[in-house]
mmCIF file of C-alpha atoms in Angstrom:
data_model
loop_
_atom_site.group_PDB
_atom_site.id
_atom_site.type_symbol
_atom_site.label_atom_id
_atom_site.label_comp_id
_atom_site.label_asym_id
_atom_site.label_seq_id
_atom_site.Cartn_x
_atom_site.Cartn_y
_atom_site.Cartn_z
ATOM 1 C CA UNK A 726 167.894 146.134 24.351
ATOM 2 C CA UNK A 727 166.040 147.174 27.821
ATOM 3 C CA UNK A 728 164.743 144.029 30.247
ATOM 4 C CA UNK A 729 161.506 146.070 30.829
ATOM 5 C CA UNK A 730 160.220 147.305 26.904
ATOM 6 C CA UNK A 731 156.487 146.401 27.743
ATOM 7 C CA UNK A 732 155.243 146.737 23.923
ATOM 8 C CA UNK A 733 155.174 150.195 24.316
ATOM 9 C CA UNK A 734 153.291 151.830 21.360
ATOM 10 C CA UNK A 735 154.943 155.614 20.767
ATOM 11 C CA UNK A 736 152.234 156.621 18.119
ATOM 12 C CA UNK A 737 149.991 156.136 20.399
ATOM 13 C CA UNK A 738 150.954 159.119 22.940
ATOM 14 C CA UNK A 739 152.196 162.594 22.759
ATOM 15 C CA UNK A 740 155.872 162.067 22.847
ATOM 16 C CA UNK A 741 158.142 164.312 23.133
ATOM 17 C CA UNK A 742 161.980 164.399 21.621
ATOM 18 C CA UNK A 743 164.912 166.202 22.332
ATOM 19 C CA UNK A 744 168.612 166.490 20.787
ATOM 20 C CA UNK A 745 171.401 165.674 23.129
ATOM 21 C CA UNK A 746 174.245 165.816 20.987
ATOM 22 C CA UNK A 747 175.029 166.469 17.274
ATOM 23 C CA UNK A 748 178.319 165.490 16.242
ATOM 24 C CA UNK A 749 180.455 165.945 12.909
ATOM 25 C CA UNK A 750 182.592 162.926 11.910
ATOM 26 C CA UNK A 751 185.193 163.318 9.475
ATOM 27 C CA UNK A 752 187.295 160.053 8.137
ATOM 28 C CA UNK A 753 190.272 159.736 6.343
ATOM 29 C CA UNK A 754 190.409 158.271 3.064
ATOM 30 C CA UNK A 755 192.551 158.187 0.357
ATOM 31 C CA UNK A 756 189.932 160.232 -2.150
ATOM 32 C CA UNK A 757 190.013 162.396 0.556
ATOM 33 C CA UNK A 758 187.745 163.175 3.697
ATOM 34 C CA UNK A 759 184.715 161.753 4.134
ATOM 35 C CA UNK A 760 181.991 163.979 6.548
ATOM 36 C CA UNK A 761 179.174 162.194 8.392
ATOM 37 C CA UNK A 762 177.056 163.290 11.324
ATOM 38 C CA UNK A 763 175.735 161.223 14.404
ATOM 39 C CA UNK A 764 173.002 162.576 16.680
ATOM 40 C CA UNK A 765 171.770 161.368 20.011
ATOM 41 C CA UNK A 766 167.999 162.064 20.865
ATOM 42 C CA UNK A 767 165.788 161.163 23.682
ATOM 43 C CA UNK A 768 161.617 160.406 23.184
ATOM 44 C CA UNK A 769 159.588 160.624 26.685
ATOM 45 C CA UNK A 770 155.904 161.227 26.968
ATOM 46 C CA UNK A 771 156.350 162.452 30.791
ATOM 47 C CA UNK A 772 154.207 159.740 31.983
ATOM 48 C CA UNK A 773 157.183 156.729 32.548
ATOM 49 C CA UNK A 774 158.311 155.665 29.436
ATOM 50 C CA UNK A 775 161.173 156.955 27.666
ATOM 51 C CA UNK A 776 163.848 155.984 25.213
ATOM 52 C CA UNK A 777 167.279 156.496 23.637
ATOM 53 C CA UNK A 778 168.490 156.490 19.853
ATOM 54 C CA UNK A 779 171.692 157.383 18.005
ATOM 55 C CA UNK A 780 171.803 157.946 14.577
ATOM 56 C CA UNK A 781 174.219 158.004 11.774
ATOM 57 C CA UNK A 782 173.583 159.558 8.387
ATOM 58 C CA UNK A 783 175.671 161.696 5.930
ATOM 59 C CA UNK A 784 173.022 164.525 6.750
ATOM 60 C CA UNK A 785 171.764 165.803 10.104
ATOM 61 C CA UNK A 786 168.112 165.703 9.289
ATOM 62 C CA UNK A 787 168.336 162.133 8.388
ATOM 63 C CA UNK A 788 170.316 161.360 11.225
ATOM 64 C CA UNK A 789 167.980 162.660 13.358
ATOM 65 C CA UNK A 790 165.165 161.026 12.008
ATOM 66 C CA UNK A 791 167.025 157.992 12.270
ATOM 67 C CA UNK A 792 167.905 158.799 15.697
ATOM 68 C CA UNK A 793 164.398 159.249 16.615
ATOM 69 C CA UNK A 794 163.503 155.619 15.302
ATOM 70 C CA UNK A 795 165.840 153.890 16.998
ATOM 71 C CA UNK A 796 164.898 155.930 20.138
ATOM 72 C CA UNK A 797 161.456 154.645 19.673
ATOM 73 C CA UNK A 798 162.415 151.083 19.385
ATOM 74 C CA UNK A 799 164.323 151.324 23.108
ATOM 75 C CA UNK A 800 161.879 153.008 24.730
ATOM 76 C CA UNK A 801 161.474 151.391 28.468
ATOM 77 C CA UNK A 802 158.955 152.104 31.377
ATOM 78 C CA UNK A 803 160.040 153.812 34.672
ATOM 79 C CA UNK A 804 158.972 153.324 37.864
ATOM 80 C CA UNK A 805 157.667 157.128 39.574
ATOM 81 C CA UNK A 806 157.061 156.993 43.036
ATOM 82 C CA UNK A 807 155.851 160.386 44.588
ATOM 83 C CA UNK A 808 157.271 161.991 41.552
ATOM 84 C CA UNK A 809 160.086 160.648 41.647
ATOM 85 C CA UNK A 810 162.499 157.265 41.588
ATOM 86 C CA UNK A 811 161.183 154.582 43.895
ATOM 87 C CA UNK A 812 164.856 154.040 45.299
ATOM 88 C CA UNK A 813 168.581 155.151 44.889
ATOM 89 C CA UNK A 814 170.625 153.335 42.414
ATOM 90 C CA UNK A 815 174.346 152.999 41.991
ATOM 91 C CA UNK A 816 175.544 151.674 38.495
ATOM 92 C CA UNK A 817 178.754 151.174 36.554
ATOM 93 C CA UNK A 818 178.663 151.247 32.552
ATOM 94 C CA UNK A 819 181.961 151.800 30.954
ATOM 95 C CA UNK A 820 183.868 154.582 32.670
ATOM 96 C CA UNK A 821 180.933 155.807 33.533
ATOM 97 C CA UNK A 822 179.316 155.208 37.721
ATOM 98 C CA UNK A 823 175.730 156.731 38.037
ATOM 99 C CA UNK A 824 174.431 157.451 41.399
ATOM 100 C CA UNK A 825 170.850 158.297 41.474
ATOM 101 C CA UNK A 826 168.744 159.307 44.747
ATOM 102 C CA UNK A 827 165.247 160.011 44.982
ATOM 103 C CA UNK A 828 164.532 163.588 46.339
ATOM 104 C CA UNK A 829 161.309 164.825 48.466
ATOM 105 C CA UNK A 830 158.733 166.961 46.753
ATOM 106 C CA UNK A 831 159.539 170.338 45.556
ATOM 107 C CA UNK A 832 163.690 169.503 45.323
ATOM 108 C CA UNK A 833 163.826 169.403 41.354
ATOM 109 C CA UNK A 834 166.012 167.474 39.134
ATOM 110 C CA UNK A 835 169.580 167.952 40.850
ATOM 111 C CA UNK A 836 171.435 166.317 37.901
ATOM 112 C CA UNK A 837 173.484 167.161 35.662
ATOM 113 C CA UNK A 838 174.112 166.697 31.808
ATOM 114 C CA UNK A 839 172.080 164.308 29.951
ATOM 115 C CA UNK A 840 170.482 163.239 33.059
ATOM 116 C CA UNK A 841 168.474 166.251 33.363
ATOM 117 C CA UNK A 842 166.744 166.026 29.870
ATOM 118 C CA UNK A 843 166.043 162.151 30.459
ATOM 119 C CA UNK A 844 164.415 162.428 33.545
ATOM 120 C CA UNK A 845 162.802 165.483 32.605
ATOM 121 C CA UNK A 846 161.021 163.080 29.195
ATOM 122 C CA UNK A 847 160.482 160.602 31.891
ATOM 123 C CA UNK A 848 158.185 162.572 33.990
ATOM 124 C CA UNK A 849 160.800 162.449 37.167
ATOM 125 C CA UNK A 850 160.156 165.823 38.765
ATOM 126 C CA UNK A 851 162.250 165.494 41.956
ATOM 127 C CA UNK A 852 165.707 163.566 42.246
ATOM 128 C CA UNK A 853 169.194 163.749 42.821
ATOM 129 C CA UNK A 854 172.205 162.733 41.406
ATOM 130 C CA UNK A 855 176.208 162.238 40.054
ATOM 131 C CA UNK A 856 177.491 160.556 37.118
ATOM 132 C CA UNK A 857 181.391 160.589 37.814
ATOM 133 C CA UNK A 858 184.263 159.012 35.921
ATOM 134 C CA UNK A 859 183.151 160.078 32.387
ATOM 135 C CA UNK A 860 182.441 163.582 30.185
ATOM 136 C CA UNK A 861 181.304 161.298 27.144
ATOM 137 C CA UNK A 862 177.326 162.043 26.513
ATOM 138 C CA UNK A 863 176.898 159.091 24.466
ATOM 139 C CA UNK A 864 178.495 157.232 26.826
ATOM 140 C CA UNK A 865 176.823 158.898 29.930
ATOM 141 C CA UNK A 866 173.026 158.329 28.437
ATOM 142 C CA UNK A 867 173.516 154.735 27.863
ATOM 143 C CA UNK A 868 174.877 154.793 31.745
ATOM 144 C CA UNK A 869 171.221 156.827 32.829
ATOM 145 C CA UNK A 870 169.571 155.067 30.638
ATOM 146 C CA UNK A 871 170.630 151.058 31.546
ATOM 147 C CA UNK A 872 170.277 152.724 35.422
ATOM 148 C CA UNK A 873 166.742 153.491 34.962
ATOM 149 C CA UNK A 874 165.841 150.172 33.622
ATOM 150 C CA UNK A 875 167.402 148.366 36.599
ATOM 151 C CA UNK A 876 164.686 150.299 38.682
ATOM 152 C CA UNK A 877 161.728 148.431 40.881
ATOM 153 C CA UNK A 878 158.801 149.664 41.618
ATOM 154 C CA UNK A 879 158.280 150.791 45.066
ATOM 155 C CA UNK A 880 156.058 147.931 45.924
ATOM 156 C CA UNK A 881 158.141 145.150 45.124
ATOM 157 C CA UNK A 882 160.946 146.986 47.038
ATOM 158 C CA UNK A 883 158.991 147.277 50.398
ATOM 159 C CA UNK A 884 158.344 143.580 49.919
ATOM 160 C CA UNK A 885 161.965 142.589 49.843
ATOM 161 C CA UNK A 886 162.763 144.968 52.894
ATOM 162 C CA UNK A 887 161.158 142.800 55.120
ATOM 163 C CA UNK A 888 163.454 140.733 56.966
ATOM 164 C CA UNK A 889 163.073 137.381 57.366
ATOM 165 C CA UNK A 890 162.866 135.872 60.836
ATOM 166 C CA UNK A 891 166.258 134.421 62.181
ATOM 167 C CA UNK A 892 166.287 131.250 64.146
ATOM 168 C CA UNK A 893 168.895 129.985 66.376
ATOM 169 C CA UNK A 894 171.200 127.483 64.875
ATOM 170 C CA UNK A 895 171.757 125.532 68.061
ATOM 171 C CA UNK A 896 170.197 125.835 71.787
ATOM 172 C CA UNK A 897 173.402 127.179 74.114
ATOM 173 C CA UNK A 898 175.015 124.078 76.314
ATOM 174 C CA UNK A 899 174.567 124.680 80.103
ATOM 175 C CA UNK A 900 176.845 126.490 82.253
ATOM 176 C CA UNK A 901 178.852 123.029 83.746
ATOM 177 C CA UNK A 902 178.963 121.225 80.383
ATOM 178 C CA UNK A 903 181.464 123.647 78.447
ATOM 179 C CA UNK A 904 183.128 121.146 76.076
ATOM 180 C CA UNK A 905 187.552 121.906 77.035
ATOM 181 C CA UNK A 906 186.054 124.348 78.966
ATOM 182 C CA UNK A 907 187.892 125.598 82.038
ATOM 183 C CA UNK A 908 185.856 123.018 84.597
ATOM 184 C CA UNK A 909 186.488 119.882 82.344
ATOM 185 C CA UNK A 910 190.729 120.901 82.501
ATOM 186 C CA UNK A 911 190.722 120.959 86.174
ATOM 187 C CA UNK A 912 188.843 118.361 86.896
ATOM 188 C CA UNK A 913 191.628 116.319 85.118
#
């Protein structure tokens, strides 16, 4: 689902998980109403990589769990520069916009929401923030989450900021040969 899912192993690290959102569908049928439960988790080992699931299940063990797998699945690197994001980041998903800044040392996560907890899995320890135009967590972590994953690392940035050097399209005319120029109309 991520561009950047570098056949990350999660068994292979101490990953941690933590439950955004538990929520308690009920549908309408005609035997009645039918009860499910969906819950959102986040995996991160602190070191980069983390990931997103949402589950489904009639239980909320088992939607956990299968929360958890699918979070496992999506996990995707991100890039930590000083401790934090190489570079700010402005992204629209849904009605969601994400604005994410990278802070100097000893700022702290200054984000809200689910922001918080997935930069806190990632290992982000100082950054800034503002997701604006939605309250919807689901909605909001996909936003983070698709944000992150549009990150560079901080060397491939400084390589783009270099400008490239600008040459003149044409050498000026001189002075007297001005083409409909004020010279060539009086000397008419």
């Amino acid at each position: 689902m991520y561009p950047n899912n570098r056949n990350i192993n999660p068994e292979d690290k101490k990953i941690e998980e933590r439950v955004l959102l538990i929520r308690r569908v009920v549908k309408k049928t005609t035997g009645g109403n039918h009860v499910s439960f969906s819950a959102l988790v986040v995996l991160g080992d602190g070191k980069g990589n983390v990931g997103v699931g949402l589950g489904k299940s009639a239980e909320v063990p088992s939607a956990i769990k299968k929360a958890i797998s699918t979070a496992k699945r999506n996990m995707i690197v991100v890039p930590i520069y000083k401790s934090s994001i190489p570079h700010t980041i402005l992204l629209k998903y849904k009605a969601a916009r994400v604005l994410l800044k990278p802070a100097p040392l000893g700022t702290g996560l200054k984000v809200g929401s689910v922001a918080r907890a997935i930069l806190e899995l990632a290992g982000v320890e100082n950054a800034s923030g503002k997701i604006i135009g939605s309250r919807n967590q689901i909605a909001n972590t996909y936003a983070v989450m698709k944000a992150l994953s549009l990150l560079k690392s901080r060397v491939s940035t400084e390589k783009q900021e270099k400008p490239a050097p600008v040459k003149p399209a044409r050498p000026a005319m001189p002075a007297g040969r001005q083409a409909g120029g004020a010279k060539a109309k009086a000397t008419k």
